[in-house]
Amino acid sequence: MRVLVLNCGSSSVKFAVIDTVTKEALSSGLVENIGVDGHIKAKGPVGKIDVHFNCPTHAEAVAEMQKFLLEQKLIDSIEAVGHRVVHGGKYIKAAPVTKEVIDYLRSIILFAPLHEGAHATGMEVAKKFFPTLPQLAVFDTAFHQTMPRKAFLYGIPYKYYQELQIRRYGFHGTSHRFVSAETARILGKNPEDLNLITAHLGNGSSCSAIKAGKCVDTTMGFTPLDGLVMGTRSGSLDPAILFFLNKKLGFDIDRLDRLVNKESGLLGLSGLSNDMRTITQKAAEGHEGAQIALEVFCYKLAREIGGITMALPSLDALVFTGGIGENSAVVREKALENLAIFGFKIDKQRNLESGKNSGHIISTGGSRPLAMVVPTNEELLIALDTEEYAKSIKK
Ligand code: AMP
C-alpha cells in the first residue's frame, strides 16, 4: 500500500509517500516558512523541486504538495494518510482522525504549544484534500503509556496529576518502538525475550528502557525538555535555577522558556553550535567550548541511561539511533566509556564502520550487554500503522 505520511509543524509540512511493501519512500519533501515566504523542497520518481511560492496557511502548503505528487504521478495511488503527532495526551495508541481527535489536540495545546495546534490544523486541511482516504493519527507519546505509575509520576502533589494531568509522557515513542522491534528482528529474537535501552540521539534526544517490548521508563517528561542535554535544550535541570534567574536577572517566563529551549544544550555549553558534527570537529581541533559541550553531553547521556536501566531486570543491549546515535562514533565511544560499570566492551573498528557497512553490533564478541546501532525510520512505522488501520476498516 502507498501511504502519505504527514508531519505538520507550526510553519512547515514534512511529507513522504511510503510503499509499505518495499518499505521505501517513493517521494519525500518539506514545505517550510508557511505564513512568511513559502518554500517547497521535494523529490520523487519524476524529479525534484525547489521553489518559493505564496503560502499564507497550511492549506496552500498541502495544495502545493498535492500538485507536486500529481506531477510525480503518485497522487492517485495513495490509499491512506498517516499523521505524526508529538503529544497524544490521553491516547494510548494511534487513533483514526476524527473531529473528536482534532478537538482534543486543540484542548491540550499547552502541553506542546509549538506542535498541537499545527497538527490539528494539518489534519483538518488533509481531511479536506483527501476526504475519501482513511487517516490515522500516530502519537509520539503512545509507546510510553505502558510506563508504571512510579515511573510517570513526579514528586509534586498528586492532585496536579489528577486535575491537570501533569506526569511524564515521554516522546520519540514511534522511534523507540521501531528501533526496539528492529533490534529484536536483527538479533533473531522475540521482543518479549529482550530488555533494551534505546538511545534516540538527534537534535532532540531521549532514552527509553524497554522490557519485553514495552516501555517501562523514558527520559523525556511532561514535555520534550526533560532528560538529556540536547541541541539547544538544557535537559533536566534543578527547577530552582529558574527561580534564581527570575530573582537575580528578572527573567520572566518567556525569557526562561527561550533560555532552556533555544539557548542551552550543545549550543549554550559550547557558545558555538547546536550541531554535533561541528561540536565533535571543533572539539578535536581543541576548541574548549566544544570540548565542554561534548563532555557534558556524553556524561549526562550515560547518567540518564544508568538511571532508567534500573527499571529493567537485566540489560541485553544498548541501541543507538537518530542523527547523532547513527552517525557519531565519537559520541558512542565516549558514552560507552562512561557506562563501563555495565561491562560494555566497544569494538573501535566496528564502531567507526557502523552505518557505513550497516553492521549493527559495535561491541566486542564477548561483550554483554551488546552495544548496537540501528537506524530509525519513524515514517515507515507510521505508514505501517496506517496501512493496518486502513485494511481493518475495509474488512
Ligand atoms: P536528527 O535530529 O535525528 O536529524 O539529528 C540531527 C543531529 O545529528 C545534529 O546534531 C547533527 O549534527 C547530527 N549528525 C548528523 N550526522 C552526524 C555525523 N556524521 N556526526 C555527528 N553528528 C551528526
Short mmCIF file of C-alpha atoms and ligand atoms in Angstrom, two decimals:
data_model
loop_
_atom_site.label_atom_id
_atom_site.label_comp_id
_atom_site.label_asym_id
_atom_site.label_seq_id
_atom_site.Cartn_x
_atom_site.Cartn_y
_atom_site.Cartn_z
CA MET A 1 0.00 0.00 0.00
CA ARG A 2 1.13 3.57 -0.62
CA VAL A 3 0.72 5.79 2.41
CA LEU A 4 1.19 9.54 2.63
CA VAL A 5 2.90 10.37 5.94
CA LEU A 6 2.41 13.95 7.10
CA ASN A 7 4.22 15.81 9.84
CA CYS A 8 2.68 19.26 10.25
CA GLY A 9 4.73 21.75 12.27
CA SER A 10 3.85 25.31 13.23
CA SER A 11 5.24 26.71 9.97
CA SER A 12 6.08 23.59 7.99
CA VAL A 13 4.69 20.39 6.47
CA LYS A 14 7.04 17.44 6.08
CA PHE A 15 5.76 14.64 3.89
CA ALA A 16 6.69 11.26 2.46
CA VAL A 17 4.94 8.70 0.31
CA ILE A 18 5.89 5.27 1.61
CA ASP A 19 5.43 1.98 -0.19
CA THR A 20 4.70 -0.45 2.64
CA VAL A 21 5.73 -3.46 0.56
CA THR A 22 9.21 -2.28 -0.47
CA LYS A 23 9.41 -0.15 2.72
CA GLU A 24 10.90 2.63 0.58
CA ALA A 25 9.95 6.31 0.35
CA LEU A 26 8.83 6.98 -3.23
CA SER A 27 8.79 10.70 -2.57
CA SER A 28 9.66 13.00 0.30
CA GLY A 29 9.71 16.70 0.86
CA LEU A 30 9.27 19.71 3.07
CA VAL A 31 7.19 22.84 2.77
CA GLU A 32 8.56 25.48 5.11
CA ASN A 33 8.12 29.13 6.01
CA ILE A 34 4.32 28.87 5.89
CA GLY A 35 2.88 32.33 6.51
CA VAL A 36 6.12 34.07 5.57
CA ASP A 37 7.67 33.03 2.26
CA GLY A 38 6.53 29.52 1.30
CA HIS A 39 9.29 27.20 0.12
CA ILE A 40 8.88 23.62 -1.12
CA LYS A 41 11.80 21.27 -1.50
CA ALA A 42 10.89 17.76 -2.58
CA LYS A 43 11.89 14.78 -4.66
CA GLY A 44 10.05 11.96 -6.34
CA PRO A 45 10.32 9.38 -9.12
CA VAL A 46 9.94 12.00 -11.88
CA GLY A 47 12.22 14.69 -10.46
CA LYS A 48 12.97 17.35 -7.86
CA ILE A 49 11.51 20.71 -6.96
CA ASP A 50 12.96 23.64 -5.00
CA VAL A 51 10.77 26.73 -5.36
CA HIS A 52 9.27 29.60 -3.37
CA PHE A 53 5.52 30.20 -3.61
CA ASN A 54 2.72 32.18 -1.99
CA CYS A 55 1.81 30.18 1.11
CA PRO A 56 -0.18 32.08 3.74
CA THR A 57 -1.53 28.95 5.50
CA HIS A 58 -1.19 25.16 5.80
CA ALA A 59 -3.92 24.82 3.14
CA GLU A 60 -1.67 26.29 0.43
CA ALA A 61 1.21 24.13 1.69
CA VAL A 62 -0.82 20.92 1.34
CA ALA A 63 -2.14 22.12 -2.07
CA GLU A 64 1.45 22.62 -3.28
CA MET A 65 2.42 19.18 -2.02
CA GLN A 66 -0.62 17.68 -3.77
CA LYS A 67 0.36 19.43 -7.02
CA PHE A 68 3.89 18.03 -6.71
CA LEU A 69 2.62 14.49 -6.03
CA LEU A 70 0.35 14.82 -9.07
CA GLU A 71 3.34 15.77 -11.24
CA GLN A 72 5.19 12.79 -9.79
CA LYS A 73 2.25 10.58 -10.86
CA LEU A 74 1.80 9.38 -7.28
CA ILE A 75 -1.29 11.13 -6.04
CA ASP A 76 -3.85 8.64 -7.38
CA SER A 77 -2.02 5.67 -5.91
CA ILE A 78 -2.11 6.94 -2.32
CA GLU A 79 -4.55 4.85 -0.28
CA ALA A 80 -4.22 6.29 3.23
CA VAL A 81 -2.75 9.18 5.22
CA GLY A 82 -0.78 8.85 8.48
CA HIS A 83 -0.17 11.88 10.70
CA ARG A 84 2.74 12.18 13.08
CA VAL A 85 1.59 13.82 16.31
CA VAL A 86 4.02 14.90 19.02
CA HIS A 87 1.69 14.81 22.02
CA GLY A 88 -1.15 12.32 22.28
CA GLY A 89 -2.18 13.28 25.83
CA LYS A 90 -4.69 10.61 26.94
CA TYR A 91 -4.30 8.42 23.83
CA ILE A 92 -2.58 5.12 24.50
CA LYS A 93 -2.47 4.11 20.85
CA ALA A 94 -2.90 5.56 17.38
CA ALA A 95 -6.38 6.94 16.66
CA PRO A 96 -8.39 7.49 13.45
CA VAL A 97 -8.50 11.20 12.58
CA THR A 98 -11.94 12.43 13.65
CA LYS A 99 -13.34 15.77 14.78
CA GLU A 100 -13.10 14.46 18.35
CA VAL A 101 -9.35 13.80 18.00
CA ILE A 102 -8.76 17.20 16.36
CA ASP A 103 -10.71 18.99 19.11
CA TYR A 104 -8.85 17.03 21.80
CA LEU A 105 -5.45 18.00 20.35
CA ARG A 106 -6.55 21.65 20.39
CA SER A 107 -7.59 21.23 24.03
CA ILE A 108 -4.05 20.15 25.01
CA ILE A 109 -2.23 22.88 23.09
CA LEU A 110 -0.49 23.96 26.30
CA PHE A 111 1.17 20.52 26.52
CA ALA A 112 3.14 21.19 23.31
CA PRO A 113 2.42 24.76 22.18
CA LEU A 114 4.60 24.59 19.06
CA HIS A 115 3.03 21.40 17.75
CA GLU A 116 -0.52 20.52 18.78
CA GLY A 117 -2.31 23.41 17.04
CA ALA A 118 -0.33 22.77 13.87
CA HIS A 119 -1.13 19.06 13.95
CA ALA A 120 -4.84 19.82 14.37
CA THR A 121 -4.81 22.33 11.51
CA GLY A 122 -2.83 19.90 9.33
CA MET A 123 -5.43 17.18 9.95
CA GLU A 124 -8.33 19.48 9.07
CA VAL A 125 -6.59 20.51 5.86
CA ALA A 126 -5.67 16.92 4.97
CA LYS A 127 -9.29 15.84 5.57
CA LYS A 128 -10.41 18.46 3.03
CA PHE A 129 -7.79 17.50 0.45
CA PHE A 130 -8.13 13.71 0.87
CA PRO A 131 -11.75 13.31 2.02
CA THR A 132 -12.12 9.69 0.94
CA LEU A 133 -8.86 8.32 2.35
CA PRO A 134 -8.57 6.69 5.78
CA GLN A 135 -6.42 8.87 8.05
CA LEU A 136 -4.67 7.87 11.25
CA ALA A 137 -3.01 9.97 13.98
CA VAL A 138 0.13 8.30 15.36
CA PHE A 139 1.30 9.76 18.66
CA ASP A 140 4.92 10.11 19.82
CA THR A 141 3.74 9.63 23.39
CA ALA A 142 1.66 6.45 22.89
CA PHE A 143 4.50 3.90 23.20
CA HIS A 144 5.34 5.26 26.65
CA GLN A 145 1.85 4.75 28.06
CA THR A 146 2.91 1.34 29.43
CA MET A 147 5.18 3.05 32.00
CA PRO A 148 4.15 2.17 35.55
CA ARG A 149 2.84 4.91 37.82
CA LYS A 150 6.07 5.02 39.82
CA ALA A 151 7.91 5.98 36.61
CA PHE A 152 5.47 8.53 35.22
CA LEU A 153 4.64 10.46 38.38
CA TYR A 154 6.67 13.45 39.51
CA GLY A 155 7.27 14.15 43.18
CA ILE A 156 4.79 17.02 43.35
CA PRO A 157 1.32 16.96 44.97
CA TYR A 158 -0.74 14.15 43.44
CA LYS A 159 -3.67 16.48 42.76
CA TYR A 160 -1.71 18.10 39.92
CA TYR A 161 -1.65 14.75 38.15
CA GLN A 162 -5.34 14.16 38.87
CA GLU A 163 -6.54 17.64 37.98
CA LEU A 164 -4.06 18.81 35.34
CA GLN A 165 -2.55 15.53 34.06
CA ILE A 166 0.96 16.65 34.95
CA ARG A 167 3.05 13.50 34.53
CA ARG A 168 5.90 12.09 32.47
CA TYR A 169 4.59 11.39 28.96
CA GLY A 170 7.82 10.72 27.03
CA PHE A 171 8.38 11.43 23.33
CA HIS A 172 10.09 9.90 20.25
CA GLY A 173 7.87 6.89 21.02
CA THR A 174 7.50 5.92 17.37
CA SER A 175 11.28 5.82 17.02
CA HIS A 176 11.82 3.86 20.26
CA ARG A 177 9.12 1.39 19.17
CA PHE A 178 10.56 0.97 15.68
CA VAL A 179 14.15 0.57 16.89
CA SER A 180 13.31 -1.91 19.64
CA ALA A 181 11.31 -4.09 17.22
CA GLU A 182 14.06 -3.82 14.61
CA THR A 183 16.71 -4.79 17.19
CA ALA A 184 14.75 -7.95 18.02
CA ARG A 185 14.47 -8.74 14.30
CA ILE A 186 18.22 -8.21 13.75
CA LEU A 187 19.11 -10.40 16.73
CA GLY A 188 16.62 -13.07 15.63
CA LYS A 189 14.85 -12.84 18.99
CA ASN A 190 11.32 -12.43 20.18
CA PRO A 191 10.83 -8.84 21.52
CA GLU A 192 9.34 -10.43 24.68
CA ASP A 193 12.72 -12.03 25.39
CA LEU A 194 14.73 -8.79 25.31
CA ASN A 195 15.45 -5.98 27.74
CA LEU A 196 16.77 -2.92 25.93
CA ILE A 197 17.81 0.68 26.33
CA THR A 198 17.18 2.65 23.14
CA ALA A 199 19.02 5.97 22.81
CA HIS A 200 17.45 8.25 20.20
CA LEU A 201 20.07 10.99 19.84
CA GLY A 202 19.30 13.80 17.43
CA ASN A 203 18.55 17.48 17.75
CA GLY A 204 16.11 16.29 20.37
CA SER A 205 17.29 13.27 22.36
CA SER A 206 15.74 10.70 24.65
CA CYS A 207 16.40 7.21 26.00
CA SER A 208 13.87 4.52 26.85
CA ALA A 209 14.01 1.39 28.96
CA ILE A 210 12.12 -1.35 27.13
CA LYS A 211 11.22 -4.53 28.96
CA ALA A 212 9.88 -7.39 26.84
CA GLY A 213 8.84 -4.97 24.09
CA LYS A 214 7.12 -2.48 26.40
CA CYS A 215 8.38 0.90 27.58
CA VAL A 216 8.91 0.96 31.35
CA ASP A 217 10.71 4.30 31.67
CA THR A 218 11.94 7.14 29.49
CA THR A 219 13.97 10.31 29.91
CA MET A 220 11.74 12.95 28.31
CA GLY A 221 8.94 14.06 30.57
CA PHE A 222 5.88 16.27 30.66
CA THR A 223 7.49 17.98 27.67
CA PRO A 224 10.48 17.12 25.44
CA LEU A 225 12.65 19.41 27.58
CA ASP A 226 13.36 16.81 30.25
CA GLY A 227 16.25 14.35 30.38
CA LEU A 228 19.31 14.50 28.17
CA VAL A 229 21.32 17.54 27.11
CA MET A 230 20.17 18.26 23.52
CA GLY A 231 20.99 20.58 20.62
CA THR A 232 19.50 23.70 22.18
CA ARG A 233 17.52 22.25 25.12
CA SER A 234 19.02 22.03 28.58
CA GLY A 235 17.57 18.65 29.56
CA SER A 236 16.91 18.00 33.27
CA LEU A 237 17.69 20.94 35.46
CA ASP A 238 17.17 21.92 39.08
CA PRO A 239 13.95 24.00 38.84
CA ALA A 240 15.36 26.32 41.49
CA ILE A 241 17.78 27.66 38.85
CA LEU A 242 14.77 29.22 37.13
CA PHE A 243 13.58 30.90 40.36
CA PHE A 244 17.11 32.16 40.90
CA LEU A 245 17.37 33.63 37.38
CA ASN A 246 14.00 35.25 37.84
CA LYS A 247 15.02 36.89 41.10
CA LYS A 248 18.60 37.71 40.12
CA LEU A 249 18.22 38.77 36.49
CA GLY A 250 14.48 39.47 36.28
CA PHE A 251 13.95 36.77 33.62
CA ASP A 252 10.20 36.30 33.05
CA ILE A 253 8.51 33.06 31.89
CA ASP A 254 9.05 33.74 28.18
CA ARG A 255 12.72 34.60 28.71
CA LEU A 256 13.26 31.44 30.77
CA ASP A 257 11.42 29.35 28.17
CA ARG A 258 13.75 30.69 25.45
CA LEU A 259 16.79 30.09 27.62
CA VAL A 260 16.13 26.42 28.34
CA ASN A 261 14.59 25.51 24.97
CA LYS A 262 16.57 27.53 22.45
CA GLU A 263 19.80 28.78 24.01
CA SER A 264 21.01 25.84 26.08
CA GLY A 265 22.28 22.32 25.36
CA LEU A 266 25.22 21.93 22.98
CA LEU A 267 24.74 25.50 21.75
CA GLY A 268 24.72 27.08 25.18
CA LEU A 269 27.57 24.99 26.58
CA SER A 270 29.85 25.43 23.56
CA GLY A 271 28.90 29.01 22.67
CA LEU A 272 29.40 27.71 19.14
CA SER A 273 26.77 25.41 17.65
CA ASN A 274 23.86 23.06 18.30
CA ASP A 275 25.15 20.72 15.59
CA MET A 276 27.03 17.66 16.82
CA ARG A 277 29.12 17.50 13.63
CA THR A 278 30.54 20.96 14.36
CA ILE A 279 30.95 20.16 18.05
CA THR A 280 32.94 16.95 17.50
CA GLN A 281 35.06 18.51 14.78
CA LYS A 282 35.89 21.65 16.79
CA ALA A 283 36.46 19.63 19.96
CA ALA A 284 39.05 17.55 18.09
CA GLU A 285 40.71 20.79 16.96
CA GLY A 286 40.98 21.94 20.58
CA HIS A 287 38.01 24.35 20.92
CA GLU A 288 37.37 24.43 24.67
CA GLY A 289 33.65 25.22 24.47
CA ALA A 290 33.09 22.32 22.06
CA GLN A 291 35.08 20.01 24.35
CA ILE A 292 32.95 21.02 27.34
CA ALA A 293 29.71 20.51 25.37
CA LEU A 294 30.79 17.05 24.17
CA GLU A 295 31.95 16.01 27.63
CA VAL A 296 28.71 17.10 29.30
CA PHE A 297 26.51 15.63 26.54
CA CYS A 298 28.17 12.19 26.81
CA TYR A 299 28.31 12.16 30.61
CA LYS A 300 24.65 13.17 31.04
CA LEU A 301 23.69 10.59 28.43
CA ALA A 302 25.41 7.87 30.46
CA ARG A 303 23.95 9.19 33.70
CA GLU A 304 20.39 9.13 32.35
CA ILE A 305 20.91 5.67 30.87
CA GLY A 306 22.20 4.49 34.24
CA GLY A 307 19.07 5.91 35.87
CA ILE A 308 16.49 4.24 33.64
CA THR A 309 18.38 0.93 33.42
CA MET A 310 17.25 0.17 36.96
CA ALA A 311 13.73 -0.21 35.52
CA LEU A 312 14.93 -3.40 33.77
CA PRO A 313 15.60 -6.82 35.32
CA SER A 314 18.74 -7.14 33.14
CA LEU A 315 20.16 -5.45 30.06
CA ASP A 316 20.63 -7.26 26.73
CA ALA A 317 21.58 -4.29 24.56
CA LEU A 318 22.01 -0.54 24.39
CA VAL A 319 20.88 0.63 20.96
CA PHE A 320 21.91 3.97 19.44
CA THR A 321 19.76 5.69 16.84
CA GLY A 322 18.89 9.18 15.46
CA GLY A 323 21.18 11.59 13.61
CA ILE A 324 23.85 11.57 16.33
CA GLY A 325 23.34 7.99 17.52
CA GLU A 326 23.62 6.60 13.99
CA ASN A 327 26.49 8.79 12.81
CA SER A 328 28.75 9.87 15.64
CA ALA A 329 31.29 7.19 16.56
CA VAL A 330 32.87 9.68 18.99
CA VAL A 331 29.67 10.17 20.99
CA ARG A 332 29.01 6.43 21.12
CA GLU A 333 32.55 5.69 22.28
CA LYS A 334 32.52 8.37 24.97
CA ALA A 335 29.07 7.36 26.19
CA LEU A 336 30.15 3.71 26.47
CA GLU A 337 33.32 4.73 28.32
CA ASN A 338 31.11 6.48 30.86
CA LEU A 339 28.98 3.33 31.11
CA ALA A 340 31.93 1.00 31.86
CA ILE A 341 30.19 -0.25 35.02
CA PHE A 342 27.72 -2.15 32.83
CA GLY A 343 30.54 -4.17 31.24
CA PHE A 344 30.36 -2.80 27.69
CA LYS A 345 33.41 -3.59 25.58
CA ILE A 346 33.48 -1.47 22.47
CA ASP A 347 34.97 -2.74 19.20
CA LYS A 348 36.53 0.50 17.95
CA GLN A 349 36.71 -0.61 14.34
CA ARG A 350 33.09 -1.77 14.26
CA ASN A 351 32.09 1.46 15.95
CA LEU A 352 33.82 3.50 13.24
CA GLU A 353 32.37 1.42 10.43
CA SER A 354 28.80 1.05 11.65
CA GLY A 355 26.39 2.77 9.33
CA LYS A 356 28.92 2.53 6.51
CA ASN A 357 28.77 -1.23 6.17
CA SER A 358 25.45 -1.38 8.06
CA GLY A 359 26.95 -3.63 10.76
CA HIS A 360 24.74 -3.20 13.79
CA ILE A 361 26.79 -4.54 16.70
CA ILE A 362 29.62 -2.26 17.86
CA SER A 363 30.68 -4.19 20.96
CA THR A 364 33.27 -6.96 21.01
CA GLY A 365 32.32 -10.61 20.59
CA GLY A 366 32.31 -11.38 24.30
CA SER A 367 30.64 -8.15 25.43
CA ARG A 368 27.39 -8.41 27.38
CA PRO A 369 25.34 -6.28 27.16
CA LEU A 370 25.62 -5.63 23.44
CA ALA A 371 26.08 -2.11 22.10
CA MET A 372 24.33 -1.60 18.78
CA VAL A 373 23.48 0.98 16.12
CA VAL A 374 20.06 0.59 14.49
CA PRO A 375 18.81 3.31 12.11
CA THR A 376 15.37 4.62 12.96
CA ASN A 377 12.52 5.01 10.48
CA GLU A 378 9.56 6.73 12.07
CA GLU A 379 7.84 7.41 8.73
CA LEU A 380 7.86 3.70 7.87
CA LEU A 381 6.29 2.74 11.18
CA ILE A 382 3.60 5.43 10.80
CA ALA A 383 2.93 4.11 7.28
CA LEU A 384 2.68 0.51 8.54
CA ASP A 385 0.32 1.51 11.39
CA THR A 386 -1.80 3.45 8.90
CA GLU A 387 -1.89 0.52 6.48
CA GLU A 388 -3.07 -1.78 9.26
CA TYR A 389 -5.83 0.67 10.15
CA ALA A 390 -6.86 1.19 6.50
CA LYS A 391 -7.06 -2.58 5.96
CA SER A 392 -9.04 -3.07 9.18
CA ILE A 393 -11.80 -0.68 8.09
CA LYS A 394 -12.03 -2.23 4.62
CA LYS A 395 -12.95 -5.61 6.11
P1 AMP B 1 18.22 14.36 13.83
O1 AMP B 1 17.50 15.35 14.70
O2 AMP B 1 17.95 12.93 14.18
O3 AMP B 1 18.08 14.65 12.37
O4 AMP B 1 19.80 14.57 14.15
C1 AMP B 1 20.44 15.80 13.97
C2 AMP B 1 21.78 15.76 14.67
O5 AMP B 1 22.57 14.68 14.13
C3 AMP B 1 22.61 17.02 14.51
O6 AMP B 1 23.16 17.40 15.76
C4 AMP B 1 23.70 16.59 13.57
O7 AMP B 1 24.88 17.29 13.78
C5 AMP B 1 23.88 15.14 13.99
N1 AMP B 1 24.65 14.40 13.00
C6 AMP B 1 24.31 14.05 11.74
N2 AMP B 1 25.35 13.44 11.13
C7 AMP B 1 26.39 13.43 12.00
C8 AMP B 1 27.73 12.95 11.99
N3 AMP B 1 28.22 12.37 10.91
N4 AMP B 1 28.48 13.11 13.10
C9 AMP B 1 27.99 13.71 14.20
N5 AMP B 1 26.73 14.17 14.28
C10 AMP B 1 25.93 14.05 13.21
#
